PDB file of C-alpha atoms and ligand atoms in Angstrom:
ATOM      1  CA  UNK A  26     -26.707  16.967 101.338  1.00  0.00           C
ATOM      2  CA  UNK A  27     -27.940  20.280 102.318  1.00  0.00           C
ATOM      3  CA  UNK A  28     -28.781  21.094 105.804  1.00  0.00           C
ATOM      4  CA  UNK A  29     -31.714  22.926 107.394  1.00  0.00           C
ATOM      5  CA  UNK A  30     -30.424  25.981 109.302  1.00  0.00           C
ATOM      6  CA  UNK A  31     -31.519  26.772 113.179  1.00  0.00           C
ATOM      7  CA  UNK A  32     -32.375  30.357 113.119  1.00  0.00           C
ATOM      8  CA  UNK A  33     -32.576  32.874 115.711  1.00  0.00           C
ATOM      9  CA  UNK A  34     -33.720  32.818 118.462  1.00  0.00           C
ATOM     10  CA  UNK A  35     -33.065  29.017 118.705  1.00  0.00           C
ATOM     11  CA  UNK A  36     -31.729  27.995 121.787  1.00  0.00           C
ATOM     12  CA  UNK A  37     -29.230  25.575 120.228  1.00  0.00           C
ATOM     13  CA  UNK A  38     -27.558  28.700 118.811  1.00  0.00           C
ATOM     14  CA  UNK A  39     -26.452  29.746 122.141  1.00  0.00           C
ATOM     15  CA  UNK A  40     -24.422  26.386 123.283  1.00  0.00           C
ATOM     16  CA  UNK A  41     -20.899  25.661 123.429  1.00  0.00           C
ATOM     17  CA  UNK A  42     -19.459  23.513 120.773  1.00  0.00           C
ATOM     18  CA  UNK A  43     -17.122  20.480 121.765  1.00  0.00           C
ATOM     19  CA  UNK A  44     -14.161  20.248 119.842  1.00  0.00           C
ATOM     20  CA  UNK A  45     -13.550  17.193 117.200  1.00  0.00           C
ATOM     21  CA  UNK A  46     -11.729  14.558 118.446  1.00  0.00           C
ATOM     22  CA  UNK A  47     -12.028  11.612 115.505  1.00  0.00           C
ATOM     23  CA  UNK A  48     -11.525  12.707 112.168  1.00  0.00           C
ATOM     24  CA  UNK A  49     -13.275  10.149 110.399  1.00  0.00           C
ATOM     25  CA  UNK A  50     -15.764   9.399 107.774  1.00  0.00           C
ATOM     26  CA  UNK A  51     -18.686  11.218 109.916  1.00  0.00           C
ATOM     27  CA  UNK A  52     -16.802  14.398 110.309  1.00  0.00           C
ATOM     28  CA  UNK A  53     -15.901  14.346 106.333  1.00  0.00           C
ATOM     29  CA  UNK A  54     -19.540  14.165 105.622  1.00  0.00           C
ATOM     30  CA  UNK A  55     -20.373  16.822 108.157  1.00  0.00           C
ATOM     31  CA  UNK A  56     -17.964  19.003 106.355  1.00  0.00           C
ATOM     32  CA  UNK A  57     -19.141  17.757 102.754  1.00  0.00           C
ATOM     33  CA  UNK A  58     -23.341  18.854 103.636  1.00  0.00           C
ATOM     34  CA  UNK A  59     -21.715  22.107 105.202  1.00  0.00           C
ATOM     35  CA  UNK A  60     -19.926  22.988 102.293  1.00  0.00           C
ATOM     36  CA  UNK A  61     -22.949  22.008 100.145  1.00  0.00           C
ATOM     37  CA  UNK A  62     -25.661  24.011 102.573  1.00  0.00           C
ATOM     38  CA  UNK A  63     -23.164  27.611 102.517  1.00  0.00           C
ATOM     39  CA  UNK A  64     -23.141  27.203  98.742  1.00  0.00           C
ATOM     40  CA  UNK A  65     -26.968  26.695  98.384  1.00  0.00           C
ATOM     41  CA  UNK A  66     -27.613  29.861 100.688  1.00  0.00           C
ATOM     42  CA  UNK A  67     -25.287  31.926  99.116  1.00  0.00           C
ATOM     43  CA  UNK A  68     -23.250  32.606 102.392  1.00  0.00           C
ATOM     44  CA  UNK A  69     -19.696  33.004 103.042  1.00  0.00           C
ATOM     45  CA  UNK A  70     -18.889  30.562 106.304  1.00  0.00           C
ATOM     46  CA  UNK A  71     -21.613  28.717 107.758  1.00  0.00           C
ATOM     47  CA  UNK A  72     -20.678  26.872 111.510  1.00  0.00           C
ATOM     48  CA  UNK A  73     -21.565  23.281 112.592  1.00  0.00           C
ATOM     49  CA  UNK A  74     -23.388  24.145 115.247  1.00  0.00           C
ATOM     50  CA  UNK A  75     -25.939  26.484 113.125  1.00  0.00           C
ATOM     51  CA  UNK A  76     -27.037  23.309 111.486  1.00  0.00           C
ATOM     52  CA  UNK A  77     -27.641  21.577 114.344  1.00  0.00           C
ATOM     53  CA  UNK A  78     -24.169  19.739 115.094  1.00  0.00           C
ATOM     54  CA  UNK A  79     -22.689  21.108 118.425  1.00  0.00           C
ATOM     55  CA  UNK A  80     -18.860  20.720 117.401  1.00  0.00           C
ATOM     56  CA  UNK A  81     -15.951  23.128 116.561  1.00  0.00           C
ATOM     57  CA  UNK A  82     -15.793  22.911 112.973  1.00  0.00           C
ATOM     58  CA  UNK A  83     -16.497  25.300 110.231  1.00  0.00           C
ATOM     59  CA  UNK A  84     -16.188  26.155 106.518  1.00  0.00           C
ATOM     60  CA  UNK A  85     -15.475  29.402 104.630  1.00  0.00           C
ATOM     61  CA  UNK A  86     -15.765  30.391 100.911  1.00  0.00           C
ATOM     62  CA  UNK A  87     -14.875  33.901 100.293  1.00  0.00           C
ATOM     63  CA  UNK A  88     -15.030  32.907  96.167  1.00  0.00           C
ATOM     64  CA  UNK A  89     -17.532  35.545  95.181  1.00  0.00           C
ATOM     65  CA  UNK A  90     -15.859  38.064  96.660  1.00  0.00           C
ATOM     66  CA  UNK A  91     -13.606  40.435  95.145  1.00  0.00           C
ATOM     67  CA  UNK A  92      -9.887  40.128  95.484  1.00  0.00           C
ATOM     68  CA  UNK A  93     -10.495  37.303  97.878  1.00  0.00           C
ATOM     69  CA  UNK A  94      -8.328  33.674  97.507  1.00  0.00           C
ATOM     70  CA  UNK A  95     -11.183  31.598  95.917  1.00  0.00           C
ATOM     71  CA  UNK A  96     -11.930  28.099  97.311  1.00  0.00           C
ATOM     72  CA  UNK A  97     -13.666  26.454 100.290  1.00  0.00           C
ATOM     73  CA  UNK A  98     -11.593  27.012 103.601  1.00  0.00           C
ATOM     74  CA  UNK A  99     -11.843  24.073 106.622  1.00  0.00           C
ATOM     75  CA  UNK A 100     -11.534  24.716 109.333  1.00  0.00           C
ATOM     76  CA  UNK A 101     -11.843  22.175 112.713  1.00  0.00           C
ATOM     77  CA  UNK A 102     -10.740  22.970 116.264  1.00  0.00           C
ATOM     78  CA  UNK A 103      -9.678  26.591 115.468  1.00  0.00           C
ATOM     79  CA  UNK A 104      -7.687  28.948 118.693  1.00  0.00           C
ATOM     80  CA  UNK A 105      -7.584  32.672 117.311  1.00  0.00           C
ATOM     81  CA  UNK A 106      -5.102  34.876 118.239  1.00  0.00           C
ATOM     82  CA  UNK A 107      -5.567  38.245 120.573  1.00  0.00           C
ATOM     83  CA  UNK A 108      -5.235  39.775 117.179  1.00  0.00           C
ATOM     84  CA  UNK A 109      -4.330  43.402 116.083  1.00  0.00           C
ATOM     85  CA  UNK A 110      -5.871  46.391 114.653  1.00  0.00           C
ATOM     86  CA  UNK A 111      -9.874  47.083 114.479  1.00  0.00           C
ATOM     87  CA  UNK A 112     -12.004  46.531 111.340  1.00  0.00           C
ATOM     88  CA  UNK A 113     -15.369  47.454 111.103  1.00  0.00           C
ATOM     89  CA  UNK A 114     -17.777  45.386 108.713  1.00  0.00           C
ATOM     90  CA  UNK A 115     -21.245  45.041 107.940  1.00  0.00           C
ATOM     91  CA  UNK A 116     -22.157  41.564 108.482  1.00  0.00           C
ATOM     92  CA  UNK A 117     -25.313  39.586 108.489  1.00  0.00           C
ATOM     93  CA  UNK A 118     -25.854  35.703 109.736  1.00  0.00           C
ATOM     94  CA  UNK A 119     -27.857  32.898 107.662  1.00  0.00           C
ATOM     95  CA  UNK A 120     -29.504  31.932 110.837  1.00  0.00           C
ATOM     96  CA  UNK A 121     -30.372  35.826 111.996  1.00  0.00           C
ATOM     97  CA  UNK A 122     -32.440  36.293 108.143  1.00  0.00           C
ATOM     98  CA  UNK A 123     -33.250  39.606 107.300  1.00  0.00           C
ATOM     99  CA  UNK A 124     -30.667  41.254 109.628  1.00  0.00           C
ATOM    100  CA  UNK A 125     -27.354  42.988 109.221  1.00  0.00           C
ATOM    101  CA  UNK A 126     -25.356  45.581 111.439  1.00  0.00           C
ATOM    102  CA  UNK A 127     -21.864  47.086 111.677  1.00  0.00           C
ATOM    103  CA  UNK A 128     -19.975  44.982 113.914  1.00  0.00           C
ATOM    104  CA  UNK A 129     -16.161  45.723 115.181  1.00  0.00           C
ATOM    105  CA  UNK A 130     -13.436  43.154 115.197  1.00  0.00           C
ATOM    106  CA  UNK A 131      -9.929  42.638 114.907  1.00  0.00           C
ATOM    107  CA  UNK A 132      -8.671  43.493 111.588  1.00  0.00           C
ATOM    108  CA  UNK A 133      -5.820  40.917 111.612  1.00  0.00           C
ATOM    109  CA  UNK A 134      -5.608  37.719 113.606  1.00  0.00           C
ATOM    110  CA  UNK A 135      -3.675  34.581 113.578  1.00  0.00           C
ATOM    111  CA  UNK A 136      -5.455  31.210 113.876  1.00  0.00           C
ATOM    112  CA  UNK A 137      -3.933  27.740 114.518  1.00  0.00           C
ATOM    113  CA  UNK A 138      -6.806  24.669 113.693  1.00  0.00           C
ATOM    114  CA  UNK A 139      -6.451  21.188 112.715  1.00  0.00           C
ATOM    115  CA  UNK A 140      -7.809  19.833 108.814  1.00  0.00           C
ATOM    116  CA  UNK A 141      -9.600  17.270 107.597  1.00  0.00           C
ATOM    117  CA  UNK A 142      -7.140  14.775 108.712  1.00  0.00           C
ATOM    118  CA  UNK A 143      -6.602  16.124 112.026  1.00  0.00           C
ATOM    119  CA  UNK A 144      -3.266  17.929 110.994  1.00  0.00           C
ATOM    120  CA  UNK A 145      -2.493  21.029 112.593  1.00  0.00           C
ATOM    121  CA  UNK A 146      -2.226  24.043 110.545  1.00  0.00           C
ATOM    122  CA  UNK A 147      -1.543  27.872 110.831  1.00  0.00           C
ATOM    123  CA  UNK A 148      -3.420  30.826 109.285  1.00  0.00           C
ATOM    124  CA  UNK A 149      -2.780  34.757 109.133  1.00  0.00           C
ATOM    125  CA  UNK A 150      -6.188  36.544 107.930  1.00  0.00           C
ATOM    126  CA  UNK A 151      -6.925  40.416 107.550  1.00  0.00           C
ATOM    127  CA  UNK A 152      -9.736  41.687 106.390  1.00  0.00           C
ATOM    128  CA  UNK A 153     -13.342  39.680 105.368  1.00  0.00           C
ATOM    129  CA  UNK A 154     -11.241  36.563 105.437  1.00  0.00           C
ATOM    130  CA  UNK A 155     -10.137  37.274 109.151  1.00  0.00           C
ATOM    131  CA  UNK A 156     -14.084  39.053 110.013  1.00  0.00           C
ATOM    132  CA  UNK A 157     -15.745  35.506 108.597  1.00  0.00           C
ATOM    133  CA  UNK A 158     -13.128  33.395 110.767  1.00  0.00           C
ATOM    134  CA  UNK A 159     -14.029  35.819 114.053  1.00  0.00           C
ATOM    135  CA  UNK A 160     -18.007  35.483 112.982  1.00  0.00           C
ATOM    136  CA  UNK A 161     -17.971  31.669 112.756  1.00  0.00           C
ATOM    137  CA  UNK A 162     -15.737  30.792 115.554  1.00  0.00           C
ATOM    138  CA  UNK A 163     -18.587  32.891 117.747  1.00  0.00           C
ATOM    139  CA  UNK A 164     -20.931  30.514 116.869  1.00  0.00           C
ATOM    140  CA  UNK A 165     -19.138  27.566 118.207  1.00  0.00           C
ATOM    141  CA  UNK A 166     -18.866  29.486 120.993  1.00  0.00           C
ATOM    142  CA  UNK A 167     -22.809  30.113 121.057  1.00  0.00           C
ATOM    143  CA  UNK A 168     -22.500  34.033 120.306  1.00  0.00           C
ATOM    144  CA  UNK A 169     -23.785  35.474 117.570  1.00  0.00           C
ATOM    145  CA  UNK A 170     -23.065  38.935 115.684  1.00  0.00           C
ATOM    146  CA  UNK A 171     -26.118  40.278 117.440  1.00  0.00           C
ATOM    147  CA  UNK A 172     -23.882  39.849 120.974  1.00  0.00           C
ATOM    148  CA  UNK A 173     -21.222  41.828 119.560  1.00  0.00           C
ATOM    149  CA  UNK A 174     -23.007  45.097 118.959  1.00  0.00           C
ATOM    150  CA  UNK A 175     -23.337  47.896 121.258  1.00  0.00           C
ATOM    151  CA  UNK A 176     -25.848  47.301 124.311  1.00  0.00           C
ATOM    152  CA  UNK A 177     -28.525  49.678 123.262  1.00  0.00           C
ATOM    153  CA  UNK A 178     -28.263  48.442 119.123  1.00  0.00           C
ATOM    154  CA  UNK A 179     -28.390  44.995 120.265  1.00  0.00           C
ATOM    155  CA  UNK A 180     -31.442  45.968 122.915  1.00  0.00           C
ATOM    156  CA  UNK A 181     -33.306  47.464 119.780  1.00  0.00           C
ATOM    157  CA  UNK A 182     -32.066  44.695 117.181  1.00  0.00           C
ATOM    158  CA  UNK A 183     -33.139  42.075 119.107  1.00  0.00           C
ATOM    159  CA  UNK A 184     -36.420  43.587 119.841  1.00  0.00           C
ATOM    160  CA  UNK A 185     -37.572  44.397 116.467  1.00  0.00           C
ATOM    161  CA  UNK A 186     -36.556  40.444 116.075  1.00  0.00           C
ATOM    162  CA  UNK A 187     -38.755  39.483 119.029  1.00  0.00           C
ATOM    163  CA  UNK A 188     -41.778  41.302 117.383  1.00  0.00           C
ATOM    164  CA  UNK A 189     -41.338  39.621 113.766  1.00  0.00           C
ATOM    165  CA  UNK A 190     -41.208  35.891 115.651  1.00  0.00           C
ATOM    166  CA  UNK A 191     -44.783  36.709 117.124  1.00  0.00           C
ATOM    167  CA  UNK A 192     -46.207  38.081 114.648  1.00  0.00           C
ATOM    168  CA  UNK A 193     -44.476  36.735 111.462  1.00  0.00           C
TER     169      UNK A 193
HETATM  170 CO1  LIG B 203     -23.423  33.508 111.370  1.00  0.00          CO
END
């Protein structure tokens, strides 16, 4: 089933998820209407929490991409590395519409997170693979791409944002 999206500047966007702890039936759905919801909006990764669900699980699909591996990525309790090396991407956020900005992050990290089942598993990303993994596991930690921008972007960003929600 796809999910409605919280957008900005919903204060639900802001929390910290809690990590999964049963991997049962209710989490398989969870990740079944997330896959179905990034698909729909024509994202890349799409977080739990940005649908409402405060827990540390997300889902990436880099298939339209270009040179990317092709299928739906799960990932559930991920811990990222310090990571190496800085990339610099333009990146945008189904729950900030409308927006987009060059953000800086690590160019090539290493994550360890748990599947489906609750197995633990190891990852080594570069490039948009390792920027989506960075940009969703923000949002389980209530940051979004807006927080990682320079203080007087993000001052002006978040202003022009302010404006639009009065005024639509
Ligand atoms: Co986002």
């Amino acid at each position: 089933m796809k999910l409605d999206l919280l957008k900005y500047p919903d204060q639900r966007l802001s929390e910290v998820s809690a990590p999964v702890t049963r991997f049962d039936e209710e989490l398989h759905c969870l990740l079944e209407d997330l896959a179905e919801t990034v698909e729909a909006e024509r994202g890349i990764g799409l977080a739990a929490p940005q649908v409402g669900r405060a827990v540390r699980v997300l889902v990436i699909d880099l298939g339209s991409q270009e040179g990317e591996e092709k299928g739906l990525r799960e990932i559930i309790n991920p811990r990222l590395s310090r990571g190496e090396g800085k990339i610099v991407f333009e990146e945008g956020c189904l729950s900030v519409p409308g927006v987009t900005a060059e953000v800086t992050r690590k160019a090539r990290i290493t994550v360890i997170y748990q599947d489906r089942s609750g197995k633990a598993r190891k990852l080594d990303a570069r490039g948009l693979l390792a920027v989506a993994i960075q940009h969703e596991t923000d949002h389980l930690d209530g940051k979004l791409f807006l927080d990682r921008l320079p203080i007087v972007r993000r001052t002006l960003v978040k202003r022009r944002l302010a404006r639009r929600a009065v005024t639509l």
